[in-house]
Amino acid sequence: MKRFLKVTALFLLPIALLYLLFGIVLLNSRELAPLDDVVAAAMDGSLQRYGSAYHENIQAFKYRTAVQKQAKLLVLGTSRSMQLRAAFFSEPSFFNAGGGARDIYDYERFLRAMPEQSRPDTVVLVLDQNMFNETWCAENATQELQLMDIPVKKDALLRVGASYGNRKFSLLDNLRSKPGVYGLAAAGRGSGFSADGSYHYGEVAEKSLDEPEALFADTMRDIDFSRARFAWGEAPSERALEATRSLLAFCEEAGIDVVGILPPFAPSVAQKMADSGHYGYLAQLPDALEELFAEYGKKCYNYGSVEGTTAVQYLDGYHGGDEVYATLLLDLAARPSAISGQINTAEIHNLLETPHSNPRVLP
């Protein structure tokens, strides 16, 4: 019996030591750091990257930071707005709250929830087209903002082990804390948020640079089979348009200036949707929003296709990289809007002209 126990102990010892190392990684990557610590780092400028692998609450991070920053210029949207960064604007008080909205109702909820003194002077509303698809709207409507801390999952150590087995991080590279880095996704893959709220894709942005269309496969299948955000639709959702009207009315009441943007698709994705004949709502949506915004004296611009961009500048067919959004802003700067005078065109040109090897990532 003793011999059996010794053999068992010897067998389990390497596994126990490995999971001890996983525990060290979990702690030193600051994966378990309270969200308020991350917000504090964003406020004092020490935050280099925040990307949690297992208990990230993006909406809470963006809301709490936006409230404390009291930015005069705020970007609000989903993950499709996250490439708009502070360097693109001349307004020094900027924050990207991309991820603060999950559906069309969250925009107003987010702004209403902010204390009056924290609300922006100007908000850039990046409005995902699928939010105006009646099928998607009916199936994905949320009830309230998610602003509480997400508790650490009991299986966190097992998740670290699975991530290590899937080669998502290097053990040796993550045994020590990295200054200003919070979360294992940020520490292991370089993906996460900067202090200005913009997002860096890290290693993800390096994939399939030679064959970028390979990354669009899931998106193309979703178009073929009317799935998820690519569900077919003939006309813009009336309930979504009414929610937008309510949002604009609130902004007018609160004294918040507004500009709306419909975000870009990769050229082949936009073309496939147009050729399918199943996306009538996409053709009608720009005019519907332009008329709605005009009722409040505001502008909404359609950037569903950004001229001059190519497949390699996109990550999955509907998330544009840095160059896409830099190009979009150069066009927007020449148009009348609430932010035209706040777009730093000189810096954008400088970034685009600075040599860089990856067209999805600007210096």
XYZ file of C-alpha atoms in Angstrom:
363
model
C 0.000 0.000 0.000
C 2.812 2.394 0.930
C 4.550 1.643 -2.324
C 1.338 2.379 -4.227
C 0.995 5.719 -2.452
C 4.618 6.600 -3.238
C 4.177 5.728 -6.886
C 0.955 7.734 -7.019
C 2.634 10.695 -5.318
C 5.554 10.588 -7.749
C 3.106 10.460 -10.639
C 1.054 13.385 -9.338
C 3.993 15.574 -8.284
C 4.814 16.931 -11.775
C 1.132 17.698 -12.344
C 0.913 19.468 -8.982
C 4.034 21.496 -9.766
C 2.659 22.418 -13.176
C -0.593 23.653 -11.664
C 1.382 25.567 -9.057
C 3.039 27.371 -11.959
C -0.389 27.960 -13.506
C -1.452 29.553 -10.234
C 1.583 31.843 -10.309
C 0.706 32.848 -13.875
C -2.876 33.523 -12.843
C -1.736 35.832 -10.050
C 1.190 37.552 -11.752
C -0.697 38.210 -14.979
C -3.183 40.110 -12.788
C -5.966 38.013 -14.260
C -7.598 38.145 -10.829
C -7.104 41.880 -10.261
C -10.250 43.734 -9.121
C -11.768 45.770 -11.918
C -11.369 48.949 -9.892
C -7.585 48.410 -9.956
C -7.699 48.302 -13.747
C -9.796 51.469 -13.869
C -7.345 53.196 -11.518
C -4.476 52.241 -13.837
C -6.386 53.644 -16.799
C -6.936 56.871 -14.904
C -3.321 57.415 -13.858
C -1.990 56.418 -17.280
C -0.051 53.361 -16.113
C -2.318 50.914 -17.948
C -0.542 49.436 -20.941
C -3.012 46.674 -21.747
C -6.114 45.145 -20.154
C -7.324 41.838 -21.512
C -8.790 39.245 -19.192
C -9.049 35.673 -20.417
C -11.672 34.319 -18.024
C -13.742 36.975 -16.245
C -13.668 40.112 -18.338
C -16.557 42.547 -18.066
C -15.916 45.032 -20.847
C -19.118 46.980 -20.285
C -18.307 47.574 -16.622
C -14.708 48.577 -17.396
C -15.802 51.046 -20.046
C -18.584 52.522 -17.929
C -16.544 52.984 -14.752
C -13.612 54.481 -16.633
C -15.856 56.796 -18.673
C -17.503 58.058 -15.492
C -14.154 58.840 -13.881
C -12.486 60.294 -16.990
C -15.346 62.698 -17.725
C -14.123 62.794 -21.325
C -15.420 65.602 -23.505
C -15.289 63.336 -26.571
C -16.664 59.813 -26.129
C -16.933 56.944 -28.595
C -19.781 54.541 -27.849
C -20.470 51.278 -29.662
C -19.611 47.593 -29.814
C -16.310 45.917 -30.651
C -16.589 47.461 -34.124
C -15.821 50.900 -32.668
C -12.751 49.963 -30.661
C -10.082 50.963 -33.212
C -10.796 54.660 -32.738
C -7.897 55.844 -30.578
C -6.896 59.062 -28.843
C -4.093 59.784 -31.339
C -6.699 60.186 -34.086
C -8.234 63.215 -32.368
C -7.021 66.646 -31.279
C -9.378 66.735 -28.296
C -7.156 65.735 -25.333
C -10.114 64.586 -23.245
C -11.035 61.442 -25.194
C -12.209 57.972 -24.259
C -13.341 55.035 -26.353
C -16.218 53.298 -24.592
C -16.541 50.715 -27.367
C -18.020 47.585 -25.822
C -20.289 49.738 -23.671
C -23.161 48.894 -26.026
C -24.342 45.403 -26.938
C -27.639 46.349 -28.612
C -29.396 49.523 -29.749
C -30.925 50.096 -26.303
C -27.597 50.141 -24.465
C -26.492 53.458 -25.978
C -29.139 55.439 -24.137
C -28.840 53.278 -21.021
C -25.094 53.927 -20.874
C -25.390 57.707 -21.252
C -28.360 57.979 -18.885
C -26.540 55.963 -16.218
C -23.580 58.351 -16.265
C -23.670 61.133 -13.647
C -24.484 64.447 -15.316
C -21.017 65.857 -14.623
C -19.391 62.834 -16.325
C -21.340 62.964 -19.566
C -19.453 63.970 -22.712
C -19.876 67.147 -24.712
C -19.845 65.051 -27.884
C -20.516 61.366 -28.493
C -19.604 59.353 -31.590
C -22.281 56.680 -31.999
C -20.919 53.726 -33.958
C -24.127 51.901 -34.863
C -23.697 48.307 -36.029
C -25.968 47.602 -38.977
C -27.239 44.341 -37.508
C -28.788 46.260 -34.601
C -31.409 47.381 -37.123
C -32.151 43.851 -38.299
C -35.521 42.840 -36.846
C -34.532 39.172 -36.402
C -31.317 40.043 -34.578
C -33.063 42.754 -32.567
C -35.771 40.347 -31.388
C -33.333 37.604 -30.422
C -30.600 39.689 -28.771
C -32.314 42.485 -26.875
C -30.807 42.974 -23.404
C -32.575 44.246 -20.308
C -29.941 46.246 -18.424
C -26.290 47.243 -18.326
C -23.871 44.728 -16.806
C -21.810 46.919 -14.488
C -20.888 44.580 -11.640
C -17.639 42.684 -11.179
C -17.725 39.175 -12.600
C -16.672 36.713 -9.879
C -13.625 34.559 -10.507
C -14.723 31.177 -11.816
C -13.961 28.170 -9.625
C -12.364 26.351 -12.536
C -9.925 29.205 -13.297
C -6.859 27.003 -12.792
C -8.245 24.345 -15.121
C -8.932 27.043 -17.698
C -5.320 28.229 -17.465
C -4.190 24.651 -18.020
C -6.440 24.319 -21.069
C -5.157 27.618 -22.474
C -1.575 26.488 -21.970
C -2.342 23.195 -23.702
C -3.789 25.157 -26.623
C -0.580 27.248 -26.770
C -2.308 30.500 -25.961
C 0.535 31.701 -23.772
C 4.128 30.923 -22.864
C 4.618 29.695 -19.301
C 8.116 31.117 -18.906
C 7.158 34.501 -20.325
C 4.319 34.951 -17.855
C 5.716 33.862 -14.498
C 6.537 37.487 -13.704
C 4.238 40.488 -13.799
C 4.566 42.877 -16.730
C 4.311 46.584 -15.869
C 0.900 47.999 -16.648
C -0.483 44.720 -18.027
C -3.675 43.251 -16.568
C -5.100 39.890 -17.595
C -3.762 36.746 -19.201
C -5.021 37.602 -22.699
C -3.030 40.829 -22.512
C 0.035 39.221 -20.954
C 0.024 36.107 -23.117
C -1.177 37.334 -26.513
C -0.868 41.110 -26.328
C -4.596 41.628 -26.886
C -6.591 44.094 -24.845
C -7.469 47.705 -24.120
C -5.198 50.700 -23.732
C -5.818 53.509 -21.251
C -7.764 55.470 -23.901
C -10.196 52.540 -24.314
C -9.030 51.549 -27.803
C -8.301 47.908 -28.551
C -5.155 46.108 -29.684
C -5.580 42.699 -31.326
C -2.083 41.501 -30.476
C -1.217 38.148 -32.020
C -4.660 37.877 -33.615
C -3.749 40.682 -36.029
C -0.821 38.615 -37.350
C -2.982 35.784 -38.694
C -3.397 35.021 -42.412
C -1.767 38.171 -43.718
C -0.984 36.290 -46.941
C -4.520 34.879 -47.260
C -6.790 37.335 -45.429
C -10.015 36.012 -46.956
C -9.446 32.770 -45.037
C -10.399 34.664 -41.887
C -13.783 35.528 -43.409
C -14.977 31.923 -43.751
C -17.344 31.981 -40.759
C -18.739 35.340 -41.823
C -19.397 34.096 -45.350
C -21.203 31.025 -43.982
C -23.313 33.233 -41.712
C -24.367 35.228 -44.785
C -25.238 32.038 -46.673
C -27.342 30.624 -43.837
C -28.829 33.832 -42.317
C -27.090 33.414 -38.992
C -26.309 35.668 -36.023
C -25.472 39.284 -36.964
C -25.840 38.359 -40.641
C -29.491 37.317 -40.440
C -31.408 38.299 -43.553
C -33.794 41.243 -43.406
C -35.878 43.267 -45.843
C -36.459 46.517 -43.951
C -34.898 48.279 -40.959
C -36.443 47.348 -37.631
C -39.018 49.913 -36.544
C -38.322 49.222 -32.882
C -34.607 49.847 -33.427
C -35.338 53.132 -35.221
C -37.608 54.189 -32.371
C -34.864 53.346 -29.867
C -32.508 55.527 -31.898
C -35.049 58.352 -31.862
C -35.268 58.061 -28.086
C -31.457 58.125 -27.854
C -31.202 61.272 -29.969
C -33.958 62.951 -27.956
C -32.106 62.184 -24.740
C -28.839 63.552 -26.127
C -30.606 66.754 -27.170
C -32.140 67.084 -23.710
C -28.778 66.416 -22.024
C -26.890 68.856 -24.279
C -24.725 66.138 -25.858
C -23.682 66.736 -29.454
C -23.846 63.650 -31.675
C -22.463 62.139 -34.857
C -23.474 58.679 -36.077
C -21.367 56.210 -38.047
C -22.329 52.950 -39.721
C -19.107 50.880 -39.488
C -17.277 49.160 -42.359
C -17.402 45.675 -43.808
C -14.587 44.173 -45.843
C -15.223 44.702 -49.587
C -15.931 41.026 -50.320
C -18.352 40.765 -47.397
C -20.250 43.895 -48.431
C -20.408 42.600 -52.003
C -21.638 39.148 -50.984
C -24.468 40.650 -48.938
C -25.458 42.959 -51.786
C -25.370 40.119 -54.344
C -27.435 37.797 -52.150
C -30.569 39.923 -52.408
C -31.385 39.100 -48.763
C -30.292 42.343 -47.118
C -32.793 44.949 -48.204
C -32.567 46.596 -44.792
C -28.903 47.447 -45.390
C -29.780 49.385 -48.528
C -32.558 51.311 -46.755
C -30.805 51.914 -43.443
C -28.434 54.790 -44.362
C -31.259 56.993 -45.652
C -33.508 56.088 -42.722
C -30.839 57.081 -40.207
C -29.824 60.187 -42.131
C -33.442 61.411 -42.003
C -33.797 60.505 -38.338
C -30.578 62.265 -37.308
C -31.540 65.296 -39.420
C -34.693 65.744 -37.316
C -32.334 66.645 -34.457
C -29.916 68.649 -36.600
C -27.295 65.865 -36.512
C -25.388 63.805 -39.057
C -25.093 60.065 -39.556
C -22.669 58.763 -42.175
C -22.641 55.413 -43.923
C -19.193 53.789 -43.936
C -20.392 50.274 -44.672
C -17.811 50.339 -47.456
C -14.641 52.383 -47.011
C -13.186 53.221 -50.389
C -9.603 52.141 -50.923
C -9.504 49.484 -48.199
C -8.689 45.852 -48.967
C -9.253 42.449 -47.360
C -5.923 42.338 -45.528
C -6.897 45.386 -43.479
C -9.800 43.477 -41.879
C -9.743 40.724 -39.273
C -12.915 38.734 -39.912
C -14.808 40.618 -42.582
C -16.605 43.041 -40.272
C -13.901 44.228 -37.847
C -11.632 46.710 -39.556
C -8.085 47.268 -38.393
C -6.361 50.547 -37.578
C -5.799 51.593 -41.179
C -9.491 51.165 -42.002
C -10.625 53.496 -39.236
C -7.844 55.987 -39.904
C -8.986 56.150 -43.547
C -12.609 56.510 -42.441
C -11.742 59.475 -40.217
C -9.815 61.253 -42.970
C -12.976 61.120 -45.067
C -15.172 62.190 -42.142
C -12.913 65.182 -41.418
C -13.914 66.633 -44.787
C -17.634 66.329 -44.023
C -19.778 68.494 -41.730
C -20.207 66.811 -38.340
C -19.823 67.358 -34.617
C -16.249 66.022 -34.677
C -14.867 67.193 -38.015
C -12.741 69.865 -36.344
C -11.527 67.443 -33.678
C -10.016 64.870 -36.048
C -6.216 65.115 -36.050
C -5.651 64.628 -39.767
C -1.951 65.525 -39.565
C -1.273 62.777 -37.027
C -3.375 60.263 -38.946
C -1.406 60.964 -42.123
C 1.808 60.641 -40.134
C 0.776 57.260 -38.736
C -0.312 55.963 -42.140
C 2.942 57.104 -43.748
C 5.177 55.698 -41.000
C 6.549 52.332 -42.215
C 4.739 49.390 -40.607
C 4.677 45.747 -41.633
C 1.089 44.895 -40.708
C -1.711 46.789 -42.491
C -4.084 46.013 -39.629
C -1.914 47.721 -37.006
C -0.633 51.285 -37.002
C 2.448 52.309 -34.980
